[in-house]
Short mmCIF file of C-alpha atoms and ligand atoms in Angstrom, two decimals:
data_model
loop_
_atom_site.label_atom_id
_atom_site.label_comp_id
_atom_site.label_asym_id
_atom_site.label_seq_id
_atom_site.Cartn_x
_atom_site.Cartn_y
_atom_site.Cartn_z
CA UNK G 624 -69.92 20.62 18.33
CA UNK G 625 -67.10 18.03 18.99
CA UNK G 626 -69.15 15.12 19.72
CA UNK G 627 -67.49 12.04 18.21
CA UNK G 628 -64.40 9.96 19.39
CA UNK G 629 -61.62 9.61 17.27
CA UNK G 630 -59.43 6.21 17.01
CA UNK G 631 -56.31 6.73 14.55
CA UNK G 632 -53.65 4.61 14.10
CA UNK G 633 -50.91 3.10 12.17
CA UNK G 634 -51.07 -0.27 10.61
CA UNK G 635 -48.20 -2.00 8.46
CA UNK G 636 -50.08 -5.63 8.33
CA UNK G 637 -53.51 -4.46 9.28
CA UNK G 638 -53.68 -6.33 12.22
CA UNK G 639 -53.53 -3.01 14.57
CA UNK G 640 -56.06 -1.47 12.62
CA UNK G 641 -58.46 -4.20 13.21
CA UNK G 642 -57.73 -3.29 17.05
CA UNK G 643 -58.58 -0.46 16.09
CA UNK G 644 -62.06 -1.14 14.67
CA UNK G 645 -62.42 -3.18 18.03
CA UNK G 646 -61.79 -0.34 20.20
CA UNK G 647 -64.31 1.83 17.65
CA UNK G 648 -67.08 -1.10 18.04
CA UNK G 649 -67.26 -1.22 21.68
CA UNK G 650 -66.89 2.58 22.17
CA UNK G 651 -70.05 2.83 19.96
CA UNK G 652 -72.13 1.06 21.83
CA UNK G 653 -73.46 3.30 24.20
CA UNK G 654 -74.47 5.36 21.35
CA UNK G 655 -71.73 8.14 20.89
CA UNK G 656 -70.34 8.45 17.28
CA UNK G 657 -66.65 7.55 16.55
CA UNK G 658 -64.78 7.86 13.64
CA UNK G 659 -61.61 4.79 12.88
CA UNK G 660 -59.04 6.15 10.78
CA UNK G 661 -55.62 5.49 9.62
CA UNK G 662 -53.91 8.76 11.70
CA UNK G 663 -52.50 9.99 8.08
CA UNK G 664 -56.53 10.23 6.94
CA UNK G 665 -57.14 12.54 10.21
CA UNK G 666 -56.65 16.19 9.02
CA UNK G 667 -59.06 18.82 11.57
CA UNK G 668 -59.39 17.69 15.01
CA UNK G 669 -62.01 20.15 15.94
CA UNK G 670 -65.18 17.22 15.59
CA UNK G 671 -63.31 15.08 18.29
CA UNK G 672 -63.93 15.49 22.05
CA UNK G 673 -61.48 12.48 22.98
CA UNK G 674 -59.21 10.68 20.78
CA UNK G 675 -57.49 7.41 20.96
CA UNK G 676 -54.20 6.62 19.01
CA UNK G 677 -52.83 3.23 18.55
CA UNK G 678 -49.52 2.05 16.75
CA UNK G 679 -48.09 -1.46 16.34
CA UNK G 680 -44.52 -1.98 17.38
CA UNK G 681 -41.71 -2.42 15.02
CA UNK G 682 -38.31 -2.52 16.35
CA UNK G 683 -38.88 -1.79 20.12
CA UNK G 684 -40.65 1.47 18.71
CA UNK G 685 -44.04 2.98 17.30
CA UNK G 686 -44.16 3.94 13.72
CA UNK G 687 -43.42 7.24 12.68
CA UNK G 688 -47.35 8.62 11.70
CA UNK G 689 -48.71 8.48 14.89
CA UNK G 690 -45.65 10.15 17.04
CA UNK G 691 -45.49 12.87 14.15
CA UNK G 692 -49.21 13.20 14.32
CA UNK G 693 -49.03 13.76 18.52
CA UNK G 694 -46.50 15.94 17.73
CA UNK G 695 -48.32 18.42 15.15
CA UNK G 696 -51.52 18.39 17.41
CA UNK G 697 -50.03 18.54 20.92
CA UNK G 698 -51.48 21.98 21.50
CA UNK G 699 -55.27 20.98 20.68
CA UNK G 700 -54.65 17.25 21.81
CA UNK G 701 -53.66 18.72 25.81
CA UNK G 702 -57.03 20.27 26.31
CA UNK G 703 -59.25 16.79 25.31
CA UNK G 704 -59.01 13.60 26.54
CA UNK G 705 -56.47 11.26 25.27
CA UNK G 706 -55.76 7.68 24.71
CA UNK G 707 -52.68 5.47 23.59
CA UNK G 708 -52.59 1.78 22.83
CA UNK G 709 -49.48 -0.04 21.26
CA UNK G 710 -49.91 -3.56 19.28
CA UNK G 711 -46.45 -6.07 19.92
CA UNK G 712 -45.96 -9.30 20.05
CA UNK G 713 -43.73 -8.82 22.99
CA UNK G 714 -46.86 -7.51 25.17
CA UNK G 715 -46.90 -10.69 27.29
CA UNK G 716 -48.86 -10.00 30.77
CA UNK G 717 -47.32 -12.67 32.18
CA UNK G 718 -43.49 -10.82 32.18
CA UNK G 719 -42.97 -7.62 33.84
CA UNK G 720 -39.69 -7.31 31.35
CA UNK G 721 -41.66 -7.48 28.12
CA UNK G 722 -44.95 -5.34 29.36
CA UNK G 723 -42.16 -2.68 30.60
CA UNK G 724 -40.77 -3.06 27.17
CA UNK G 725 -43.61 -2.64 25.43
CA UNK G 726 -44.81 0.33 26.94
CA UNK G 727 -41.71 1.98 26.49
CA UNK G 728 -42.58 2.15 23.26
CA UNK G 729 -44.81 4.64 24.12
CA UNK G 730 -42.29 7.22 26.30
CA UNK G 731 -42.10 9.43 23.72
CA UNK G 732 -45.69 10.27 22.95
CA UNK G 733 -46.71 10.06 26.60
CA UNK G 734 -43.94 13.11 27.33
CA UNK G 735 -45.49 14.99 24.54
CA UNK G 736 -49.50 15.18 25.62
CA UNK G 737 -50.18 12.76 28.51
CA UNK G 738 -52.62 9.79 28.11
CA UNK G 739 -55.86 9.12 30.92
CA UNK G 740 -55.11 5.74 29.24
CA UNK G 741 -52.91 2.86 27.64
CA UNK G 742 -53.46 -0.34 26.37
CA UNK G 743 -50.56 -3.21 25.48
CA UNK G 744 -52.28 -5.97 23.18
CA UNK G 745 -50.74 -8.52 21.54
CA UNK G 746 -50.77 -8.37 17.70
CA UNK G 747 -50.15 -10.86 14.59
CA UNK G 748 -46.78 -12.27 12.94
CA UNK G 749 -47.44 -14.32 9.94
CA UNK G 750 -44.30 -14.64 8.08
CA UNK G 751 -46.18 -14.92 4.17
CA UNK G 752 -47.35 -11.11 4.74
CA UNK G 753 -44.31 -9.62 5.56
CA UNK G 754 -41.80 -7.17 2.68
CA UNK G 755 -38.77 -8.95 2.04
CA UNK G 756 -37.13 -6.35 4.74
CA UNK G 757 -39.20 -7.32 8.10
CA UNK G 758 -38.90 -10.85 6.37
CA UNK G 759 -35.39 -10.94 6.62
CA UNK G 760 -35.16 -9.18 10.29
CA UNK G 761 -37.87 -12.07 11.62
CA UNK G 762 -35.29 -14.89 9.98
CA UNK G 763 -32.94 -13.26 12.75
CA UNK G 764 -35.22 -13.00 15.91
CA UNK G 765 -37.47 -15.63 14.89
CA UNK G 766 -40.09 -14.97 17.09
CA UNK G 767 -43.29 -17.58 17.83
CA UNK G 768 -45.82 -16.42 14.41
CA UNK G 769 -49.25 -16.61 14.60
CA UNK G 770 -52.11 -14.16 15.81
CA UNK G 771 -52.28 -13.61 19.46
CA UNK G 772 -54.37 -10.71 19.33
CA UNK G 773 -56.97 -11.33 22.68
CA UNK G 774 -60.41 -9.50 21.45
CA UNK G 775 -61.73 -10.11 24.84
CA UNK G 776 -59.24 -7.97 26.41
CA UNK G 777 -59.04 -5.36 23.86
CA UNK G 778 -63.00 -4.69 24.34
CA UNK G 779 -62.45 -4.36 28.18
CA UNK G 780 -60.09 -1.79 27.77
CA UNK G 781 -62.53 -0.05 25.37
CA UNK G 782 -65.17 -0.41 27.91
CA UNK G 783 -63.45 0.58 30.45
CA UNK G 784 -61.88 3.53 28.70
CA UNK G 785 -65.44 4.27 27.55
CA UNK G 786 -66.33 5.19 31.18
CA UNK G 787 -62.68 7.08 31.90
CA UNK G 788 -63.77 9.67 28.48
CA UNK G 789 -67.25 10.34 30.01
CA UNK G 790 -66.20 11.41 33.19
CA UNK G 791 -62.83 12.89 31.60
C1 FMN P 1217 -39.85 -6.77 11.56
C2 FMN P 1217 -40.68 -6.60 12.53
C3 FMN P 1217 -40.03 -6.07 13.67
C4 FMN P 1217 -40.72 -6.60 15.09
N1 FMN P 1217 -40.75 -5.85 16.29
C5 FMN P 1217 -41.21 -5.73 17.48
C6 FMN P 1217 -41.02 -5.13 18.54
O1 FMN P 1217 -40.04 -4.69 19.08
N2 FMN P 1217 -42.00 -5.34 19.93
C7 FMN P 1217 -43.13 -6.21 19.42
O2 FMN P 1217 -43.53 -6.63 20.87
N3 FMN P 1217 -43.22 -6.60 18.31
C8 FMN P 1217 -42.41 -6.72 17.36
N4 FMN P 1217 -42.84 -6.81 16.45
C9 FMN P 1217 -44.43 -7.51 16.03
C10 FMN P 1217 -45.53 -6.63 15.77
O3 FMN P 1217 -45.61 -5.55 16.57
C11 FMN P 1217 -46.03 -6.78 15.68
O4 FMN P 1217 -46.59 -8.22 14.53
C12 FMN P 1217 -48.08 -6.33 15.06
O5 FMN P 1217 -49.86 -7.15 15.25
C13 FMN P 1217 -48.01 -5.60 13.96
O6 FMN P 1217 -48.97 -5.16 13.42
P1 FMN P 1217 -49.82 -4.72 11.89
O7 FMN P 1217 -49.88 -5.31 11.33
O8 FMN P 1217 -50.49 -3.37 12.47
O9 FMN P 1217 -48.25 -3.90 11.58
C14 FMN P 1217 -42.64 -6.79 14.97
C15 FMN P 1217 -42.90 -7.35 13.53
C16 FMN P 1217 -41.99 -7.46 12.97
C17 FMN P 1217 -41.81 -8.07 11.40
#
């Protein structure tokens, strides 16, 4: 029976993975079984009654893996509650323009499968962890670096989602 919730994510430097784990912990609190997995390690969706899918934002877009996953499983995903979350540095609740841009990173996947909820969370950027290519890009953009993740916001979102998935 499909009684487990899946939280599937992509992550280049681990910050989205940790957000996915926090969402999973929060969803587990009512005793429901939750699997938190990198999206490319997920095969069969039959055990899952709901799926939460997340990606970091790179150059305005989601990483390819979760997009390919949603495309591949779109038919199944349309039959169960699905939620999306994105993690990025430009997610700024005070700035509607930046929020809109962050939300636009989900446009394609939202067209494929309509989510019951979306979440946008601030991420983490630490120069010392970056690949040479990413460091070169970051040198040009010069964003503020650091860990801006707001665990309270992530957990509050997961709590609200729990209620929504239960109703769906
Ligand atoms: C090369 C590069 C490009 C990025 N582009 C964006 C972007 O367009 N929008 C955004 O909000 N964040 C952007 N970020 C920030 C990442 O989304 C943020 O660091 C995120 O937490 C990384 O997640 P990960 O550790 O799971 O890979 C970028 C980071 C790098 C290194």
